[in-house]
Amino acid sequence: MIKQHIISHEADAVTAERFRDEIVPGYSPVVLRGVARDWPLVQAAGRSDQAVLEYLLSFDRGAMVEAFVGPPAINGRFFYTPDMRGFNFERRKGPLADLLRYVLALAGREDAPSVYAGALETPGALPGLAEANPMPLVDGLGADPRIWVGNASTVSSHFDASDNIAVVAAGRRRFTLFPPDQIHNLYVGPLDYNMAGQPASMVELNNPDFERFPRFREALDHALVAELEPGDAIYIPALWWHQVDALSPFNVLMNYWWADSPDMAARFDAMVHAVLTVSHLPGNRRDAWRAMFDTFVFKRHGEPAEHLAPEHRSVLGPPTPRLRDYIRGYLMRGLGRP
């Protein structure tokens, strides 16, 4: 089972410069203990859940949000129905203020439904909250602050295309992470039909069915785990798989995703297009295309156009804005062909 704990740094030891120059290039999860301990939101959590509610409501401007609401029987695990024709929860829209009050009112109820609202952009949902609770590690990165609220819940193992800092503001959370190379042991569900936009592992981490998912044992040998208290944060690199368990009756998390390039959002689309065009070929022809990808995409043999003068490298040249526009046009013309 899970044996390894994530590297942890005390907040005082991590400057914005060290974060960008050492931690991000290291491409491994890192816990940042106490990085947000001085936030007014975290200070409110130290007093009571009611204090957190009142603090958040001070920023409320009547925003409407969508929440997942599932029956007690799902035990907080938002997932597919057994036949995979739908999901085991409902999507409900309403005022954020009502949602916050509802979650707090459910605390202590044994028959409480599972309630979760995630990735709410703070400028629209709670304007001014991010400015009052700043995260200097992401200054200048173009990160969008978002807030997640709910009671005890589980978000199954998934990946994000962006790097991420997740800050526990109220309640406790457990993060279980798997390196990207464990994807084949995670038994990933549908790529295009999922709970919240990203594919998720079909394995129930907290109660794995090893007969159905035998390779998951190997994934667990590579898993990392960390439990975070209010004021703690975790850096999760892009494409690291992670399950997030909210452990308290009232939980608030703020996170920051940022893109490493303008092409970030298209990478998954590129993979899906390769699934359509390459994955169904006979094995020897897939191998031939693997050689093409290894050469031009993954550069396993060095720069593929180094034998060409820079002015003749075309799409193999540095990804300048002008070249990006040219390649997008080239691709759109190709995709438009029958």
Coordinates of C-alpha atoms in Angstrom, one line a residue:
M1 CA 0.0 0.0 0.0
I2 CA 1.0 3.7 0.1
K3 CA 4.4 4.0 1.8
Q4 CA 5.8 7.3 0.7
H5 CA 5.2 10.8 2.0
I6 CA 5.6 13.9 -0.1
I7 CA 8.6 16.2 0.4
S8 CA 7.6 19.0 2.8
H9 CA 9.0 22.5 3.2
E10 CA 8.2 25.0 5.8
A11 CA 6.7 28.2 4.4
D12 CA 9.6 30.3 5.7
A13 CA 12.0 28.3 3.5
V14 CA 10.2 28.9 0.2
T15 CA 10.5 32.2 -1.5
A16 CA 8.8 33.0 -4.9
E17 CA 12.3 32.8 -6.5
R18 CA 13.0 29.4 -5.0
F19 CA 9.6 28.1 -5.9
R20 CA 10.1 29.0 -9.6
D21 CA 13.8 28.2 -9.9
E22 CA 13.9 24.9 -7.9
I23 CA 10.6 23.4 -7.0
V24 CA 8.7 23.9 -10.3
P25 CA 11.6 22.6 -12.4
G26 CA 11.9 19.6 -10.1
Y27 CA 8.5 18.4 -11.4
S28 CA 7.5 16.6 -8.2
P29 CA 4.8 17.4 -5.7
V30 CA 5.9 19.5 -2.7
V31 CA 4.0 20.3 0.5
L32 CA 4.3 23.9 1.6
R33 CA 3.6 23.9 5.3
G34 CA 2.0 27.0 6.7
V35 CA 2.4 29.0 3.5
A36 CA -1.0 30.6 4.1
R37 CA -1.1 30.6 7.9
D38 CA -1.4 34.4 8.0
W39 CA -4.4 34.6 5.7
P40 CA -7.5 36.1 7.3
L41 CA -9.5 33.2 5.9
V42 CA -7.2 30.7 7.7
Q43 CA -7.3 32.7 10.8
A44 CA -11.1 32.5 10.7
A45 CA -10.8 28.7 10.3
G46 CA -8.8 28.6 13.5
R47 CA -11.8 30.2 15.3
S48 CA -14.7 28.2 14.0
D49 CA -16.5 27.0 10.8
Q50 CA -19.1 29.7 11.6
A51 CA -16.3 32.3 11.5
V52 CA -15.3 31.0 8.1
L53 CA -18.8 31.3 6.8
E54 CA -19.2 34.9 8.0
Y55 CA -15.8 35.8 6.5
L56 CA -16.7 34.4 3.1
L57 CA -20.1 36.0 3.2
S58 CA -18.5 39.4 3.7
F59 CA -17.3 39.1 0.0
D60 CA -20.5 37.7 -1.4
R61 CA -22.2 39.7 -4.1
G62 CA -25.0 37.3 -5.0
A63 CA -23.1 35.0 -7.4
M64 CA -24.9 32.0 -8.7
V65 CA -22.9 28.7 -8.7
E66 CA -23.3 25.1 -9.7
A67 CA -22.9 22.4 -7.0
F68 CA -22.8 18.6 -7.1
V69 CA -25.2 17.1 -4.6
G70 CA -25.2 13.3 -4.0
P71 CA -27.2 11.1 -1.6
P72 CA -25.7 9.8 1.6
A73 CA -25.1 6.4 0.0
I74 CA -22.3 7.6 -2.2
N75 CA -20.2 8.4 0.9
G76 CA -18.8 11.5 -0.6
R77 CA -17.4 9.8 -3.8
F78 CA -18.7 11.7 -6.8
F79 CA -18.6 9.2 -9.6
Y80 CA -20.4 7.4 -12.4
T81 CA -23.5 5.3 -11.9
P82 CA -22.9 1.6 -12.0
D83 CA -24.0 1.4 -15.6
M84 CA -21.9 4.4 -16.5
R85 CA -24.8 6.0 -18.3
G86 CA -24.8 8.9 -15.9
F87 CA -23.4 10.2 -12.6
N88 CA -24.3 9.4 -8.9
F89 CA -25.1 13.1 -8.1
E90 CA -27.2 16.0 -9.3
R91 CA -26.0 19.3 -10.6
R92 CA -27.9 22.2 -8.9
K93 CA -27.6 25.9 -9.3
G94 CA -28.2 28.5 -6.7
P95 CA -26.7 31.4 -4.8
L96 CA -23.2 30.8 -3.4
A97 CA -24.3 32.2 0.0
D98 CA -27.1 29.6 0.2
L99 CA -24.7 26.9 -0.6
L100 CA -22.2 27.9 2.1
R101 CA -25.0 28.1 4.7
Y102 CA -26.3 24.7 3.6
V103 CA -22.9 23.0 3.9
L104 CA -22.4 24.3 7.4
A105 CA -26.0 23.4 8.4
L106 CA -25.3 19.8 7.4
A107 CA -22.3 19.4 9.8
G108 CA -23.0 16.7 12.3
R109 CA -25.9 15.0 10.4
E110 CA -25.3 11.3 9.9
D111 CA -27.7 11.4 6.9
A112 CA -26.1 14.4 5.3
P113 CA -25.9 14.4 1.5
S114 CA -22.6 15.0 -0.2
V115 CA -22.2 18.6 -1.4
Y116 CA -19.4 20.0 -3.4
A117 CA -18.8 23.1 -5.6
G118 CA -15.4 23.4 -7.2
A119 CA -13.2 25.7 -9.4
L120 CA -15.3 28.8 -8.7
E121 CA -13.4 31.8 -10.1
T122 CA -13.0 34.1 -7.1
P123 CA -13.3 37.4 -9.1
G124 CA -16.9 36.5 -10.0
A125 CA -17.9 34.4 -7.0
L126 CA -16.3 36.3 -4.1
P127 CA -14.7 39.5 -5.5
G128 CA -11.8 40.7 -3.3
L129 CA -11.2 37.4 -1.5
A130 CA -8.0 36.6 -3.4
E131 CA -6.6 40.1 -2.9
A132 CA -7.3 39.8 0.9
N133 CA -5.6 36.4 1.0
P134 CA -2.7 36.7 -1.4
M135 CA -0.4 33.9 -2.8
P136 CA 2.9 35.6 -3.7
L137 CA 4.4 32.3 -5.0
V138 CA 2.3 32.7 -8.2
D139 CA 2.8 36.4 -8.7
G140 CA 3.5 37.1 -12.4
L141 CA 2.4 33.6 -13.5
G142 CA -1.0 34.6 -14.7
A143 CA -2.7 32.2 -12.2
D144 CA -6.4 32.3 -11.8
P145 CA -7.5 32.0 -8.1
R146 CA -10.4 29.6 -7.6
I147 CA -12.3 28.4 -4.5
W148 CA -13.7 25.0 -3.7
V149 CA -16.3 24.4 -0.9
G150 CA -18.2 21.4 0.4
N151 CA -18.5 18.8 3.1
A152 CA -16.6 15.5 3.3
S153 CA -16.0 14.3 -0.2
T154 CA -13.7 12.4 -2.6
V155 CA -12.6 13.6 -6.0
S156 CA -11.2 10.5 -7.7
S157 CA -7.7 10.3 -9.2
H158 CA -7.4 12.7 -12.1
F159 CA -4.8 15.0 -13.7
D160 CA -4.8 18.6 -14.5
A161 CA -3.1 20.1 -17.6
S162 CA -1.7 23.0 -15.6
D163 CA 0.7 23.3 -12.7
N164 CA -1.2 23.9 -9.5
I165 CA -0.9 25.2 -6.0
A166 CA -3.8 24.1 -3.8
V167 CA -4.2 25.8 -0.4
V168 CA -6.3 24.3 2.4
A169 CA -8.1 27.2 4.0
A170 CA -10.6 25.4 6.2
G171 CA -11.0 21.7 7.1
R172 CA -8.5 19.0 6.4
R173 CA -7.6 17.3 3.2
R174 CA -5.7 14.3 2.1
F175 CA -3.9 14.3 -1.3
T176 CA -2.8 11.0 -2.9
L177 CA -0.7 11.4 -6.0
F178 CA 0.7 9.1 -8.7
P179 CA 3.5 9.9 -11.1
P180 CA 2.4 10.4 -14.8
D181 CA 4.1 7.1 -15.8
Q182 CA 1.6 5.2 -13.7
I183 CA -1.3 6.0 -16.0
H184 CA -1.4 2.5 -17.3
N185 CA -1.9 1.1 -13.8
L186 CA -4.7 3.6 -12.9
Y187 CA -7.4 2.2 -15.2
V188 CA -8.5 5.5 -16.6
G189 CA -12.2 6.0 -17.5
P190 CA -13.6 7.7 -20.6
L191 CA -11.5 10.6 -22.0
D192 CA -14.5 12.6 -23.1
Y193 CA -17.3 11.7 -20.6
N194 CA -16.5 12.4 -17.0
M195 CA -17.5 14.3 -13.9
A196 CA -15.8 17.6 -14.3
G197 CA -13.8 17.7 -17.5
Q198 CA -10.8 15.6 -16.8
P199 CA -10.6 11.8 -17.2
A200 CA -10.6 9.9 -13.8
S201 CA -9.3 6.6 -12.6
M202 CA -12.0 3.9 -12.3
V203 CA -10.4 2.5 -9.1
E204 CA -11.9 3.3 -5.8
L205 CA -8.6 4.2 -4.0
N206 CA -10.0 3.8 -0.5
N207 CA -11.5 0.4 -1.3
P208 CA -9.7 -1.0 -4.4
D209 CA -11.0 -4.0 -6.2
F210 CA -7.7 -5.8 -7.0
E211 CA -9.5 -8.6 -8.9
R212 CA -10.9 -6.1 -11.4
F213 CA -7.9 -3.8 -11.3
P214 CA -4.8 -5.9 -10.5
R215 CA -2.2 -3.5 -11.8
F216 CA -3.4 -0.9 -9.3
R217 CA -1.1 -2.6 -6.7
E218 CA 1.9 -1.4 -8.6
A219 CA 0.4 2.1 -8.8
L220 CA 0.1 2.1 -5.0
D221 CA 3.8 1.3 -4.7
H222 CA 4.6 4.6 -6.4
A223 CA 1.9 6.7 -4.6
L224 CA 2.7 9.7 -2.5
V225 CA 0.4 10.9 0.3
A226 CA 0.1 14.1 2.3
E227 CA -2.5 15.4 4.8
L228 CA -2.9 19.1 5.0
E229 CA -4.3 21.4 7.7
P230 CA -5.6 25.0 7.2
G231 CA -2.7 27.2 6.0
D232 CA -0.9 24.3 4.3
A233 CA -0.5 24.1 0.5
I234 CA 0.7 21.6 -2.0
Y235 CA 2.3 22.1 -5.4
I236 CA 1.0 19.6 -7.9
P237 CA 2.8 19.5 -11.3
A238 CA 0.8 19.2 -14.5
L239 CA -0.1 15.6 -15.4
W240 CA 0.5 14.2 -11.9
W241 CA -2.6 12.1 -11.0
H242 CA -4.2 13.0 -7.7
Q243 CA -7.1 12.0 -5.6
V244 CA -8.4 14.6 -3.1
D245 CA -10.3 13.6 0.0
A246 CA -11.9 16.4 2.0
L247 CA -12.0 15.0 5.5
S248 CA -14.0 17.6 7.5
P249 CA -17.7 18.5 7.7
F250 CA -16.9 22.0 6.3
N251 CA -14.0 22.4 3.8
V252 CA -12.7 25.4 1.9
L253 CA -9.8 25.2 -0.6
M254 CA -8.3 27.8 -2.8
N255 CA -6.2 26.9 -5.8
Y256 CA -4.1 28.5 -8.5
W257 CA -3.6 27.0 -12.0
W258 CA -1.3 28.6 -14.5
A259 CA -0.2 27.8 -18.0
D260 CA 3.4 27.2 -19.0
S261 CA 2.7 28.2 -22.6
P262 CA -0.2 29.4 -24.9
D263 CA -0.4 25.8 -26.3
M264 CA -1.2 24.1 -23.0
A265 CA -4.9 23.6 -23.6
A266 CA -4.3 22.0 -27.0
R267 CA -2.0 19.2 -25.8
F268 CA -4.8 16.9 -24.7
D269 CA -6.7 17.6 -27.9
A270 CA -3.6 16.7 -29.9
M271 CA -3.4 13.4 -28.0
V272 CA -7.1 12.6 -28.7
H273 CA -6.6 13.4 -32.4
A274 CA -3.7 10.9 -32.4
V275 CA -6.1 8.4 -30.8
L276 CA -8.4 8.9 -33.7
T277 CA -5.8 8.8 -36.5
V278 CA -3.1 6.5 -35.2
S279 CA -4.2 4.2 -32.3
H280 CA -6.3 1.9 -34.5
L281 CA -3.6 1.2 -37.1
P282 CA -1.9 -2.3 -37.3
G283 CA 0.9 -2.7 -34.9
N284 CA 3.8 -2.3 -37.3
R285 CA 2.2 0.9 -38.7
R286 CA 1.8 2.3 -35.2
D287 CA 5.4 1.5 -34.6
A288 CA 6.3 3.5 -37.7
W289 CA 4.3 6.5 -36.4
R290 CA 5.9 6.1 -33.0
A291 CA 9.2 6.7 -34.7
M292 CA 7.8 9.8 -36.2
F293 CA 6.5 11.1 -32.8
D294 CA 9.7 10.1 -31.1
T295 CA 11.7 12.1 -33.6
F296 CA 9.6 15.2 -34.1
V297 CA 7.6 15.5 -30.9
F298 CA 9.6 13.9 -28.1
K299 CA 13.0 14.6 -29.7
R300 CA 14.5 11.3 -28.5
H301 CA 17.4 11.7 -30.9
G302 CA 18.1 15.4 -30.4
E303 CA 16.8 18.4 -32.3
P304 CA 15.2 17.0 -35.5
A305 CA 15.9 20.1 -37.7
E306 CA 19.5 20.9 -36.6
H307 CA 20.7 20.0 -40.0
L308 CA 18.6 22.7 -41.6
A309 CA 19.3 26.4 -41.6
P310 CA 17.0 28.3 -39.2
E311 CA 15.2 30.0 -42.0
H312 CA 14.2 26.6 -43.5
R313 CA 13.0 24.9 -40.3
S314 CA 9.4 26.1 -40.7
V315 CA 7.1 24.2 -38.2
L316 CA 10.1 22.7 -36.5
G317 CA 11.4 26.1 -35.5
P318 CA 11.1 27.9 -32.1
P319 CA 7.4 28.4 -31.2
T320 CA 7.1 32.1 -31.8
P321 CA 3.6 33.8 -31.9
R322 CA 3.9 34.1 -35.6
L323 CA 4.8 30.4 -36.0
R324 CA 2.0 29.4 -33.7
D325 CA -0.5 31.3 -35.9
Y326 CA 0.9 29.6 -39.0
I327 CA 0.7 26.1 -37.5
R328 CA -2.9 26.6 -36.3
G329 CA -3.9 27.7 -39.8
Y330 CA -2.1 24.7 -41.3
L331 CA -3.9 22.4 -38.9
M332 CA -7.3 23.9 -39.4
R333 CA -7.0 23.5 -43.2
G334 CA -6.0 19.9 -42.6
L335 CA -8.9 19.2 -40.2
G336 CA -11.3 20.7 -42.7
R337 CA -10.6 18.0 -45.2
P338 CA -13.0 15.0 -45.3

